Amino acid sequence: MPDQVTIECIVNGKQVRTSIPSGMLLTELLRDVLGLTGTKVACGKGECGACTVLLDDEPVNACLMLAAQVNGHSIVTIEGLASDNEATALQQAFVEEGAIQCGYCTPGMILAAEALLRRKPEPSEEEIREGISGNLCRCTGYTKIIQAVQKAGVLRMRQKA
Amino acid sequence: MSQTRFVGKPIARIDALEKALGKTRFMSDLVFPNMLWGKVLRAAYPHARICRIDTSRSEQLPGVRCVLTHRHVMGLNGFGIVKPDQPVLCHDKVRYVGDAVALVAAETESIAEEALGLIQVDYDPLPVVEDPEEALSEYAPKVHEQGNLLLRTKLQKGDVKQGFTEADVTLEQRYSTQLFEHAFLETEGGIGIYDEESGVITVYCGSQYAFRDQLQIARALDWDPKKIRVCSSPVGGAFGAKDEITIQIYLALLAYYTRCPVKIVLSREESFISHVKRHPMRLDVRLGATKVGELKALDVRILSDTGAYASLGGPVLNLALEGAPGPYRIPHTHLLGRAVYTNNGMSGACRGFGATQSCFAMEITLDMMAEQLRIDPIELRLKNVLRRNDLSAIDHLIFTSVGIEETLKIARDSELWRTRDIRKRDFQPPIFYGVGVASEMQALGLGKGIPDFAGVSIELDRDGSFLLRQGCIEIGQGNLVCFLQMAAEVLQCDIERMRLTHGDTFASPDSGSVTASKSIYLVGNALYLAAKTLLQELERFASETIGEPMRYQECELVGPSRRIPLHELAQTAHSQGRQLKGEGHFVHPTSDKDYGDGLPHCLYSFITQVASVVVDAETGMVKVHDVLSIPDCGRAINPQGVEGQCEGGVVMGMSYALLEKVELQHGRFLTDNFSTYTLPTAADAPLTNKTVIVESMEPTNPFGAKGMAEPPNVAICPAILNAIYDAIGVRIFDIPVTPEKLLAEIERQRKI
């Protein structure tokens, strides 16, 4: 039997305490244990960004982390970004701009963009391209994703003002 | 349909919000109680005889529920869209490293993995067939017993010898293209479930045609197709690679033998080596024209490496030939192609379906011809451009809409094209700027002699809403909202008043595959018929019930003295046990000519693309700056969707031109993940990627629609190569144009 470890963390604002095998990946904790299948796995080795989640506000590839490493930390997945099912301005911008096609990269892409906008509320186009360059999308060609992030940035600044 | 309320409007996709919220369940996300994990044992060699398979140690591993080999395949041990020459589980021989030899189901994924390692397979390795030219030699080892030639196709028009004598200038060039990976993000994944009581096997697995999967599963399991349910939508990307069977039959077999739900999700590496790729082709092109730029003769010879099994290798070759002349009138043509089996993985459908390769070769040849003749490249194309009711370069009548001329004129008048020489002055050596153009004609639909149809039914629900039952799959292309936009137009109701089914063989009629850029056109036609029939049915029922002639108008039934809202009529029908519905069935029109094996087609979308590049002659780096795509897709049902197809197609095609290549050595993959096979990121995408839509109204579709999933990733590749030539005067004839390759060519030409 693999070693079990008990971890405590906050996932999407809720306290989670669970006993897991020490070798369990963060993606497995999220998808298989907590049923949060919005976090996708497309390469399993940190190449594509589909599993991007926020760890204490920073984007990380969940497929490269052990679940045990998030002990004492806070995780936000795509399911936890919106409150009460109300899409955030960023999610709404992805919908309106046509930035979503197959949608498999979308959760990771939105979380990478969210992290960028938290770090840099008014990013230039080049900063957006750089900020999401760890996330692969095969469908959209990125144009509408970049536009959606720009639009959300502007909306968020207005909301703050 | 000139005045529209829904068609032609950039309405947000109905699946987008759910996807943005992370709520969408892809087939690989599903989980069922008592679920087991399945794994596939792939071939240890690219070409080998199987001497013995011993599963005894694997079966004894605690937690293993079953280990299956070819002996467990109840029906035909084969699959394949055109001919079932690919074994479900190999028994005597393996022909590529993705071949499946055994299946395991176990209580956990790690036990299943361990069990694979305990299966003992003794092989007798065979020489690997790597070179498609050598594969045709009579001394070559045979990949298949009957020989290595899958298909040879010849098309001709006029007298090509005569044509070349009429030409003042003849150009001849050899081109080659690489093995290319679709790189959809969701790997093949899903679940099989067997319900003993009903005898129904359900397979949840993303694909491009649930109804064909159903038949292929039934054939392999010797099962009643009516008792096989396939749910295959939505899909996290496919681009052609999920048209063929992937893991569906494995899921069905494992579910049957274990009586438990069994889940398989392929790793990126296993996905990469097992599913079909875009064919590498060698193309020899000879083009003749008169001094004034009249194209006279075209001779094209194609050698296509189809890999280990047929899949769609034959039709891909044929479409490469049909697409080779492009959207031009050429009186004399001779087009000859051969598709050859090798042990180089396997190839099949991929966005563009053969036209990608032949357009690349033809459009560079045309660019060279324009230079030789000192004619502007766009003017040369315009001089020969195909129009409606012309005879094509393969001698069939183009009776459907043709908007290529307008796309070329828009390209000619665009700022990107007009200012190309002025902009060159903004760059100093070793940095050079150039602009290129290319056009394409993409056949839509499956072609002559191949069943190609769509069935749709629309029902009035008891609450007065509509349920549109159709079977096509959402693979990212955004067809679902288009279906609702078209239906809303006829039913005169809001999109919110409708629901629709997709990709479930138990929920709808068969609406065909989502391939060949055809679902908008075919389903659009079928749903139009269904909606019209439903409206008649509503009026008939309302008139009977009310006792006066009632007309349907904006979700109301209106008579001389009464108006009834639709939901009231729905309740009346429901209380009487009446199901009010309309059915529509549409069969794709076909050409008057029949060249066999799906040739020719009769409906085409067109595109002209202009690209600017910046080349660093010291590093060989090429950066695509600006792209203008001008598609003719018939009526654009959802312009935002068309833009999305164009922008995405451009980046995929750019990467085909400059970056991506699947590397094989002796039949083994050197690239099988995104570290070794790199994809373009947002930082690599063009600085601008614009779309101007030309809408040639298609007369055989009530909404005027055709399709636009493939063309944007086709013409862009030669447009970029032509732009590189415009920038630095160096032509490359084999793709991808990597910096190393370009630099070597620059060096070589400098020495000359």
PDB file of C-alpha atoms in Angstrom, chain A residues 31 35 37-38 40 42-43 45 47-48 78-79 82 85 87 91 95-98 100-106 110 125 129 132-133 136 138-144, chain B residues 13 16 19-20 22-23 25-26 28-29 180-183 185-186 236-237 239 268-269 476 640 643-645 647-648 651-652 660 674-675 680-682 685-687 689:
ATOM      1  CA  ARG A  31     -10.627  15.537 -10.797  1.00  0.00           C
ATOM      2  CA  GLY A  35     -14.949  15.709  -8.916  1.00  0.00           C
ATOM      3  CA  THR A  37     -13.346  17.937 -13.857  1.00  0.00           C
ATOM      4  CA  GLY A  38     -13.094  21.481 -15.178  1.00  0.00           C
ATOM      5  CA  LYS A  40      -8.196  19.221 -17.755  1.00  0.00           C
ATOM      6  CA  ALA A  42      -3.965  17.027 -21.972  1.00  0.00           C
ATOM      7  CA  CYS A  43      -0.260  16.200 -21.705  1.00  0.00           C
ATOM      8  CA  LYS A  45       3.848  16.867 -18.048  1.00  0.00           C
ATOM      9  CA  GLU A  47       3.661  21.215 -21.682  1.00  0.00           C
ATOM     10  CA  CYS A  48       0.172  22.483 -22.491  1.00  0.00           C
ATOM     11  CA  ILE A  78     -12.309  27.077 -12.991  1.00  0.00           C
ATOM     12  CA  GLU A  79     -15.367  26.007 -11.006  1.00  0.00           C
ATOM     13  CA  ALA A  82     -17.378  32.539 -10.622  1.00  0.00           C
ATOM     14  CA  ASN A  85     -22.747  30.555 -11.293  1.00  0.00           C
ATOM     15  CA  ALA A  87     -19.713  34.291 -14.956  1.00  0.00           C
ATOM     16  CA  GLN A  91     -15.430  34.392 -18.539  1.00  0.00           C
ATOM     17  CA  VAL A  95     -18.031  33.883 -24.425  1.00  0.00           C
ATOM     18  CA  GLU A  96     -18.797  37.164 -26.178  1.00  0.00           C
ATOM     19  CA  GLU A  97     -15.556  37.426 -28.143  1.00  0.00           C
ATOM     20  CA  GLY A  98     -15.850  33.892 -29.509  1.00  0.00           C
ATOM     21  CA  ILE A 100     -13.999  29.358 -27.044  1.00  0.00           C
ATOM     22  CA  GLN A 101     -14.187  26.593 -29.603  1.00  0.00           C
ATOM     23  CA  CYS A 102     -13.715  23.021 -28.401  1.00  0.00           C
ATOM     24  CA  GLY A 103     -13.294  24.428 -24.913  1.00  0.00           C
ATOM     25  CA  TYR A 104     -10.748  21.925 -23.683  1.00  0.00           C
ATOM     26  CA  CYS A 105      -8.024  24.523 -23.134  1.00  0.00           C
ATOM     27  CA  THR A 106     -10.533  27.093 -21.893  1.00  0.00           C
ATOM     28  CA  ILE A 110      -9.016  31.548 -18.349  1.00  0.00           C
ATOM     29  CA  GLU A 125      -1.144  42.917 -26.139  1.00  0.00           C
ATOM     30  CA  ARG A 129       0.541  36.918 -25.492  1.00  0.00           C
ATOM     31  CA  ILE A 132      -0.887  32.955 -21.847  1.00  0.00           C
ATOM     32  CA  SER A 133       1.982  31.446 -23.829  1.00  0.00           C
ATOM     33  CA  LEU A 136      -1.843  25.738 -25.850  1.00  0.00           C
ATOM     34  CA  ARG A 138      -5.287  24.304 -31.203  1.00  0.00           C
ATOM     35  CA  CYS A 139      -8.666  25.705 -32.280  1.00  0.00           C
ATOM     36  CA  THR A 140      -8.788  29.478 -32.046  1.00  0.00           C
ATOM     37  CA  GLY A 141      -5.424  30.748 -33.263  1.00  0.00           C
ATOM     38  CA  TYR A 142      -5.424  32.859 -30.058  1.00  0.00           C
ATOM     39  CA  THR A 143      -6.703  36.083 -31.667  1.00  0.00           C
ATOM     40  CA  LYS A 144     -10.081  36.065 -29.955  1.00  0.00           C
TER      41      LYS A 144
ATOM     42  CA  ARG B  13     -22.249  29.852 -29.144  1.00  0.00           C
ATOM     43  CA  ALA B  16     -19.589  28.672 -24.668  1.00  0.00           C
ATOM     44  CA  LYS B  19     -17.307  25.737 -21.214  1.00  0.00           C
ATOM     45  CA  ALA B  20     -16.143  29.029 -19.668  1.00  0.00           C
ATOM     46  CA  GLY B  22     -15.770  24.594 -16.470  1.00  0.00           C
ATOM     47  CA  LYS B  23     -19.065  22.727 -16.329  1.00  0.00           C
ATOM     48  CA  ARG B  25     -18.513  17.222 -19.292  1.00  0.00           C
ATOM     49  CA  PHE B  26     -16.391  15.754 -22.046  1.00  0.00           C
ATOM     50  CA  SER B  28     -13.243  11.577 -20.843  1.00  0.00           C
ATOM     51  CA  ASP B  29     -14.564  13.414 -17.756  1.00  0.00           C
ATOM     52  CA  PHE B 180       1.684  16.226 -39.416  1.00  0.00           C
ATOM     53  CA  GLU B 181      -0.136  15.753 -36.124  1.00  0.00           C
ATOM     54  CA  HIS B 182      -3.612  17.115 -35.390  1.00  0.00           C
ATOM     55  CA  ALA B 183      -2.741  17.833 -31.762  1.00  0.00           C
ATOM     56  CA  LEU B 185      -6.113  18.787 -26.784  1.00  0.00           C
ATOM     57  CA  GLU B 186      -8.452  16.102 -25.441  1.00  0.00           C
ATOM     58  CA  GLY B 236     -12.087  18.445 -27.160  1.00  0.00           C
ATOM     59  CA  GLY B 237     -10.823  18.858 -30.711  1.00  0.00           C
ATOM     60  CA  PHE B 239      -9.448  17.986 -36.913  1.00  0.00           C
ATOM     61  CA  ARG B 268      -0.554  12.073 -24.887  1.00  0.00           C
ATOM     62  CA  GLU B 269       2.214   9.713 -25.998  1.00  0.00           C
ATOM     63  CA  GLY B 476     -15.095  22.765 -31.492  1.00  0.00           C
ATOM     64  CA  GLN B 640     -18.021  35.048 -35.615  1.00  0.00           C
ATOM     65  CA  GLU B 643     -13.766  34.167 -38.234  1.00  0.00           C
ATOM     66  CA  GLY B 644     -12.910  31.643 -35.556  1.00  0.00           C
ATOM     67  CA  GLN B 645     -12.353  28.931 -38.156  1.00  0.00           C
ATOM     68  CA  GLU B 647      -8.054  32.517 -37.310  1.00  0.00           C
ATOM     69  CA  GLY B 648      -7.497  29.012 -35.960  1.00  0.00           C
ATOM     70  CA  VAL B 651      -2.242  29.410 -37.064  1.00  0.00           C
ATOM     71  CA  MET B 652      -2.464  25.679 -37.722  1.00  0.00           C
ATOM     72  CA  GLU B 660       5.640  21.121 -37.056  1.00  0.00           C
ATOM     73  CA  PHE B 674       4.400  18.567 -26.860  1.00  0.00           C
ATOM     74  CA  SER B 675       8.028  18.876 -25.745  1.00  0.00           C
ATOM     75  CA  PRO B 680       2.559  27.487 -31.754  1.00  0.00           C
ATOM     76  CA  THR B 681       1.632  29.567 -28.707  1.00  0.00           C
ATOM     77  CA  ALA B 682      -0.050  32.951 -28.438  1.00  0.00           C
ATOM     78  CA  ALA B 685       0.539  33.789 -33.601  1.00  0.00           C
ATOM     79  CA  PRO B 686       0.510  36.457 -36.345  1.00  0.00           C
ATOM     80  CA  LEU B 687       0.349  40.078 -35.168  1.00  0.00           C
ATOM     81  CA  ASN B 689      -5.172  37.735 -38.317  1.00  0.00           C
TER      82      ASN B 689
END
